[in-house]
CSV table of C-alpha atoms in Angstrom, one decimal:
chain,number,residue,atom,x,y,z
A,1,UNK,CA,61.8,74.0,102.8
A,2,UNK,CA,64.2,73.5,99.9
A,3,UNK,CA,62.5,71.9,97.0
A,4,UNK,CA,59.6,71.1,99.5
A,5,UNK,CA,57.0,72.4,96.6
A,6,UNK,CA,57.8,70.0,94.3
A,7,UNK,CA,58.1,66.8,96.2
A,8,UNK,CA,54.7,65.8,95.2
A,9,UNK,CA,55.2,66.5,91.7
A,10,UNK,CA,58.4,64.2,91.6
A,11,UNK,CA,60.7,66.4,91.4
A,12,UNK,CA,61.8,65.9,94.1
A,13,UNK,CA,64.9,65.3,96.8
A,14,UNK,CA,65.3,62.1,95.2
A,15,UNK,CA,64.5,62.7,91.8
A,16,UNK,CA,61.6,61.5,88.8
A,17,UNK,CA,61.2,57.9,90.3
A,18,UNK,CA,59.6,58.8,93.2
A,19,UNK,CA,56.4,59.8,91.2
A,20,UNK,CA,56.0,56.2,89.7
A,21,UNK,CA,56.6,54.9,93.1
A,22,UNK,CA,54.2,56.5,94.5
A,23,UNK,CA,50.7,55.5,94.2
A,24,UNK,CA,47.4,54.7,96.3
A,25,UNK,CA,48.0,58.2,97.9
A,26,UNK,CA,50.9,57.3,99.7
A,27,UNK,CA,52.8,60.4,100.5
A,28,UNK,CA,56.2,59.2,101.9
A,29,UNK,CA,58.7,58.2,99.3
A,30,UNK,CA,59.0,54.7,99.5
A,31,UNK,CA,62.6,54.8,98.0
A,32,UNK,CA,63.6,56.8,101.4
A,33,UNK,CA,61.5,54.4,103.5
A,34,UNK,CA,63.3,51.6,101.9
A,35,UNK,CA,66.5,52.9,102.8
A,36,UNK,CA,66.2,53.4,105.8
A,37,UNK,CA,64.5,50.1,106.8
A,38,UNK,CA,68.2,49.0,104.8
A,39,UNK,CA,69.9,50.8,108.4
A,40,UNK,CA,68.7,47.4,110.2
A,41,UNK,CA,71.6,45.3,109.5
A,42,UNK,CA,69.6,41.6,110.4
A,43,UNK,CA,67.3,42.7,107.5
A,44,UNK,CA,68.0,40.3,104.2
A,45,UNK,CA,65.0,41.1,102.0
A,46,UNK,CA,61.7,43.0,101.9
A,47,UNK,CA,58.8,42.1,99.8
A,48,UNK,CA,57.4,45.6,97.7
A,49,UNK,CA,54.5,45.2,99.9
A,50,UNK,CA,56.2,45.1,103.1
A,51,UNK,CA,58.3,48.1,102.2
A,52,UNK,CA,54.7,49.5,101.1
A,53,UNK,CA,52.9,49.2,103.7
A,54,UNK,CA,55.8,50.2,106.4
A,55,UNK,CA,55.5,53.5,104.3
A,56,UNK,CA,51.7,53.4,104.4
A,57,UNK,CA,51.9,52.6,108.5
A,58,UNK,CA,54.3,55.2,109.0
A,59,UNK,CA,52.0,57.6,107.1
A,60,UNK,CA,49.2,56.2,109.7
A,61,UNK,CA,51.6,56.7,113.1
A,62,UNK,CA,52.3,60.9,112.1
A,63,UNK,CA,48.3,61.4,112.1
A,64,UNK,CA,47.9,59.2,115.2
A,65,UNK,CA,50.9,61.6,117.2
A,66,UNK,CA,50.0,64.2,116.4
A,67,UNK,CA,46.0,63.8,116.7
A,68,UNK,CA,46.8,62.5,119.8
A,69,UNK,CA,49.7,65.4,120.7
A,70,UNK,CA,46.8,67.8,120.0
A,71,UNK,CA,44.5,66.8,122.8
A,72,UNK,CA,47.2,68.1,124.8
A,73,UNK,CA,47.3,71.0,122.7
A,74,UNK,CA,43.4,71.8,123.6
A,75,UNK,CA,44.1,71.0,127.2
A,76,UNK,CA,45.9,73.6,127.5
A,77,UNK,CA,44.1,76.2,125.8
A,78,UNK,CA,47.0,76.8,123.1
A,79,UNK,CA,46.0,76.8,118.9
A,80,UNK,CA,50.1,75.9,118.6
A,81,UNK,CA,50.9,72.1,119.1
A,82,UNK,CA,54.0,72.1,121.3
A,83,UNK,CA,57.2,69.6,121.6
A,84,UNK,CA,55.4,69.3,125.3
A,85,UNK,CA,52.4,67.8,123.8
A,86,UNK,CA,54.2,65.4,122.0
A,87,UNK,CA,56.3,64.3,125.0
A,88,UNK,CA,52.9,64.3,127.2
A,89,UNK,CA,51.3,61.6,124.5
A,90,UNK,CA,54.9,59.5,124.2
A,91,UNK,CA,54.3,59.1,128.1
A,92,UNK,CA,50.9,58.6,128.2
A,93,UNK,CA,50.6,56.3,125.5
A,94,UNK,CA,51.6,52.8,126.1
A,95,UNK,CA,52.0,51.9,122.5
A,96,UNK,CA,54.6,55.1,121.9
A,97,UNK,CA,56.7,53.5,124.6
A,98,UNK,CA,59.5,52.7,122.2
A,99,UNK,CA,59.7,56.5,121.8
A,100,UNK,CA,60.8,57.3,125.0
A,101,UNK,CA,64.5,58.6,125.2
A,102,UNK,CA,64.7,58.0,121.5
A,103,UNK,CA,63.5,61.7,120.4
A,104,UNK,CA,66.9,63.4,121.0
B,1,UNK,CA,78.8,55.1,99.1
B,2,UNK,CA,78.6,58.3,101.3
B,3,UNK,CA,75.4,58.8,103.1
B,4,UNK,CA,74.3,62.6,104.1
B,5,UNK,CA,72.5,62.9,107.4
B,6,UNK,CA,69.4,64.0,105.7
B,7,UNK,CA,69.1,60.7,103.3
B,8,UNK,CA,68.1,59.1,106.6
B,9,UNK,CA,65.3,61.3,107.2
B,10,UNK,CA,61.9,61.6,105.9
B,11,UNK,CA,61.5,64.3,103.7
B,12,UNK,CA,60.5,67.8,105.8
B,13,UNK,CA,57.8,69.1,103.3
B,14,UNK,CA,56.1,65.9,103.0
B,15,UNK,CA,56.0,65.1,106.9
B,16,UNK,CA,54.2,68.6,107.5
B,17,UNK,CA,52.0,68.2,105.2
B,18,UNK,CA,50.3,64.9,106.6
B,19,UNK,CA,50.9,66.4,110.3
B,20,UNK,CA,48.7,69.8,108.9
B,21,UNK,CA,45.9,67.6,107.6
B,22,UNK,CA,45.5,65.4,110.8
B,23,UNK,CA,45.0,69.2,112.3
B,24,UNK,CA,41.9,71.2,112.2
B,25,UNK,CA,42.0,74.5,110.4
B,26,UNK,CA,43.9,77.4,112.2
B,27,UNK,CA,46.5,75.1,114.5
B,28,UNK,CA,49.5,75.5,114.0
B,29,UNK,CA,53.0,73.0,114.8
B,30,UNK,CA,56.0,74.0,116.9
B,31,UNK,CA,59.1,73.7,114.9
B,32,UNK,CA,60.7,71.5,117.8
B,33,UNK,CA,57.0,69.3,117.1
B,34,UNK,CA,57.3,68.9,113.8
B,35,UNK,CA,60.9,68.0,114.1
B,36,UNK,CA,59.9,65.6,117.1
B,37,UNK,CA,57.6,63.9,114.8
B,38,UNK,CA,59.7,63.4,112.0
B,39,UNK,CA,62.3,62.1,114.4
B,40,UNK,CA,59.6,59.7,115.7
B,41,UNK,CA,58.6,58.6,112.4
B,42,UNK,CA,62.2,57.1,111.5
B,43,UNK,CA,62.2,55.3,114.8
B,44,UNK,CA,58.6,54.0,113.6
B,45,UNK,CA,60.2,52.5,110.3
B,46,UNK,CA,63.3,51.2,112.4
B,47,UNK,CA,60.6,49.4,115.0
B,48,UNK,CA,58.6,47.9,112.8
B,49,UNK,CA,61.3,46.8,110.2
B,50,UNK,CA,63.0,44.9,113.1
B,51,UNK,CA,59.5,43.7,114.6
B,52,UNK,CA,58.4,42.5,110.8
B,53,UNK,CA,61.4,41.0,110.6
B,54,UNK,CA,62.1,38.9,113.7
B,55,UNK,CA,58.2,37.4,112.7
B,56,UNK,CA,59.7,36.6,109.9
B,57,UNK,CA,62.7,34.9,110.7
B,58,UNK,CA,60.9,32.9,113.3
B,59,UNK,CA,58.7,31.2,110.6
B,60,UNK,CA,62.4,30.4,108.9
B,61,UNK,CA,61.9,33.2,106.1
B,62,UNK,CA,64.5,35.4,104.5
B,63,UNK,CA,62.3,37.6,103.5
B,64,UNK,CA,60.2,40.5,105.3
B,65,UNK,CA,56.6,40.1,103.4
B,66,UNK,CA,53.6,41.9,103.6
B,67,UNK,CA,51.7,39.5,106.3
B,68,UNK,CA,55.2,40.1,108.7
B,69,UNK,CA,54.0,43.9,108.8
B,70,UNK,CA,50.4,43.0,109.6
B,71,UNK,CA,51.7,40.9,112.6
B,72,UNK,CA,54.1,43.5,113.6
B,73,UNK,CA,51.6,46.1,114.0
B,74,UNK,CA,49.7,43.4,116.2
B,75,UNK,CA,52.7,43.0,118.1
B,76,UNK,CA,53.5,46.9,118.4
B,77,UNK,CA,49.6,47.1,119.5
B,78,UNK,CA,48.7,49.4,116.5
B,79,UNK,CA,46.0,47.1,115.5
B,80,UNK,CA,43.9,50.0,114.4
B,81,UNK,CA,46.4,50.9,112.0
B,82,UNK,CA,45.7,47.1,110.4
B,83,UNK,CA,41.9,47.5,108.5
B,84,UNK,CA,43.2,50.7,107.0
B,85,UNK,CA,46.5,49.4,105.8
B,86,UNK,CA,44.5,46.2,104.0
B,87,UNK,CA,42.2,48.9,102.7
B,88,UNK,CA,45.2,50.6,101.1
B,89,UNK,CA,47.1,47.5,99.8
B,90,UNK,CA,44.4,46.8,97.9
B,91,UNK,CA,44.4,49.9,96.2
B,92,UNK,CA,47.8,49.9,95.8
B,93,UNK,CA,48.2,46.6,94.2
B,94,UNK,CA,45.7,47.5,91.3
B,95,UNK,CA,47.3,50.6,90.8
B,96,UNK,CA,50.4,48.5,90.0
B,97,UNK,CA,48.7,46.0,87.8
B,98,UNK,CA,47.2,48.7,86.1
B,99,UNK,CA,50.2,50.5,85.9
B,100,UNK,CA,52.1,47.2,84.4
B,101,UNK,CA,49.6,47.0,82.0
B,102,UNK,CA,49.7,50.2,80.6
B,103,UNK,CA,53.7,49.5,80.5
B,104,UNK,CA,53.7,46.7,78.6
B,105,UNK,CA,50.6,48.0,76.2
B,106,UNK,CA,53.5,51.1,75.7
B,107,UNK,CA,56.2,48.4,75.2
B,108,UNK,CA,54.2,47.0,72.3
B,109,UNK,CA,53.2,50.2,70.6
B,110,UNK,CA,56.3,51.2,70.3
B,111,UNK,CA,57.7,47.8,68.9
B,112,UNK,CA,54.7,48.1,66.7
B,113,UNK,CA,55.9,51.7,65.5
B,114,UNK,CA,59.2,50.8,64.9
B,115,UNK,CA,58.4,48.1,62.3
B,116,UNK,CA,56.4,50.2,60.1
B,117,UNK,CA,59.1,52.8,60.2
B,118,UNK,CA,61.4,49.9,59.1
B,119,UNK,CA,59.2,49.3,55.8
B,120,UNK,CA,58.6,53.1,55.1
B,121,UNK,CA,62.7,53.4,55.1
B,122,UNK,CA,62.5,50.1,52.5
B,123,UNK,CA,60.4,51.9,50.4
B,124,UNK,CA,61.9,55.1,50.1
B,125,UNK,CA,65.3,53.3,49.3
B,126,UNK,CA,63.8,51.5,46.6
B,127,UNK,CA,62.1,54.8,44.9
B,128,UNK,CA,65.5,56.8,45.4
B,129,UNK,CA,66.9,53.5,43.3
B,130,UNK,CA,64.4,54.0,40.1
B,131,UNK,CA,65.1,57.9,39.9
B,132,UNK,CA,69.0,57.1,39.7
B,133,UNK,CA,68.3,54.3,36.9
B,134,UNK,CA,65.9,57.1,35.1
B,135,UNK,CA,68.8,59.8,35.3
B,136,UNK,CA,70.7,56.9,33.8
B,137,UNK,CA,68.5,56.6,31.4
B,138,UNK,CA,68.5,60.1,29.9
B,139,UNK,CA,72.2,60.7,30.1
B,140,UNK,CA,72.5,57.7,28.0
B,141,UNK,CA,70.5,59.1,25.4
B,142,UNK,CA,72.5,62.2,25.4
B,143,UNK,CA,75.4,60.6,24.8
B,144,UNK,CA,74.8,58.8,21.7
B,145,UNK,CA,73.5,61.4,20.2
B,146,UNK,CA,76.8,63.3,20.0
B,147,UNK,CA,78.3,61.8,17.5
């Protein structure tokens, strides 16, 4: 986990300015969020906001996987949550549709 | 500009670390998980930059704004991720109000700081000035007296 201990202190994989980007608790670094929202090439312009709260949601959608991975995980009488258990939830869940085929 | 495969990615550490505190105590993640989820958390970004965006465009805007992502997540039928996410824009907006402010109260200090430098240097020009004319002053003296 190369230079995984000091992410939060903003020393980062990208450097100092993640730290003042950061706020509000927000974990991801919006500076890699925004670029990789910049992939979509019909994309002009994003408000800071937008690219905030894509960050924020984002933040949201890991808990929600893997909370819902880890009833799977119980299911089956396991304490290790398993690549299975995600791909059970991807199928179950008709929300996670536009995961399907795309975890390669 | 060259763009490693990585700079795509969300960062490893920080993706483990929000899927470990959505776990209870003592559970542990599959490295083929954890690399699942990540994966599935760029797609997530993708999706709802291009949903946000198409709302956008259809109500004839160039730019993606913050209502576009509330829609999308209507749209991509995470509503329950939307009362959170207005929770935390809230925050986050006075956190960057706050944070300009302190900015610009730094801004002035310092502007402040360097114009009393500036009449500290006048003043210690002009005393350097009246020790040279007192030097002057004695040498003078001197002088005439060798005769």
């Amino acid at each position: 986990m190369a230079g995984g201990e000091w992410s939060h202190n903003g020393v980062g994989e990208d450097g100092a300015v993640e730290e003042e980007e950061r706020g509000s608790g927000l974990r991801l670094p919006l500076a890699r969020v925004k670029r990789i929202m910049k992939c979509d090439p019909d994309l002009n312009l994003a408000s800071q906001d937008a690219v905030y709260l894509v960050a924020r949601a984002t933040e949201l959608f890991v808990e929600s996987l893997v909370q819902e991975s880890y009833q799977y995980t119980v299911h089956s009488r396991k304490k290790t949550v398993s690549r299975r258990d995600v791909d059970n939830s991807i199928e179950a869940i008709e929300a996670l549709a536009f995961l399907e085929g795309a975890l390669e | 500009m060259a763009e490693r495969p990585e700079d795509l990615n969300l960062p490893n550490a920080v993706i483990t670390r929000i899927i470990k505190d959505a776990l209870p105590d003592g559970i542990a993640v599959a490295k083929e998980a954890r690399s699942a989820i990540a994966k599935a958390a760029s797609v997530f970004v993708l999706y709802t930059t291009s949903t946000a965006n198409s709302l956008a465009q259809k109500n004839k805007k160039k730019t993606v704004s913050a209502q576009d992502v509330f829609a999308a997540m209507k749209e991509m039928e995470f509503d329950k991720f939307i009362e959170p996410l207005q929770e935390s824009l809230e925050v986050h907006k006075k956190s960057q109000q706050s944070k300009k402010e302190q900015k610009e109260a730094k801004a002035k200090a310092k502007k402040a700081e360097e114009s009393e430098k500036n009449t500290s240097m006048a003043e210690v020009v002009l005393m350097d000035a009246s020790h040279t004319c007192t030097e002057i002053g004695v040498e003078l003296q001197n002088t005439e007296t060798m005769d």
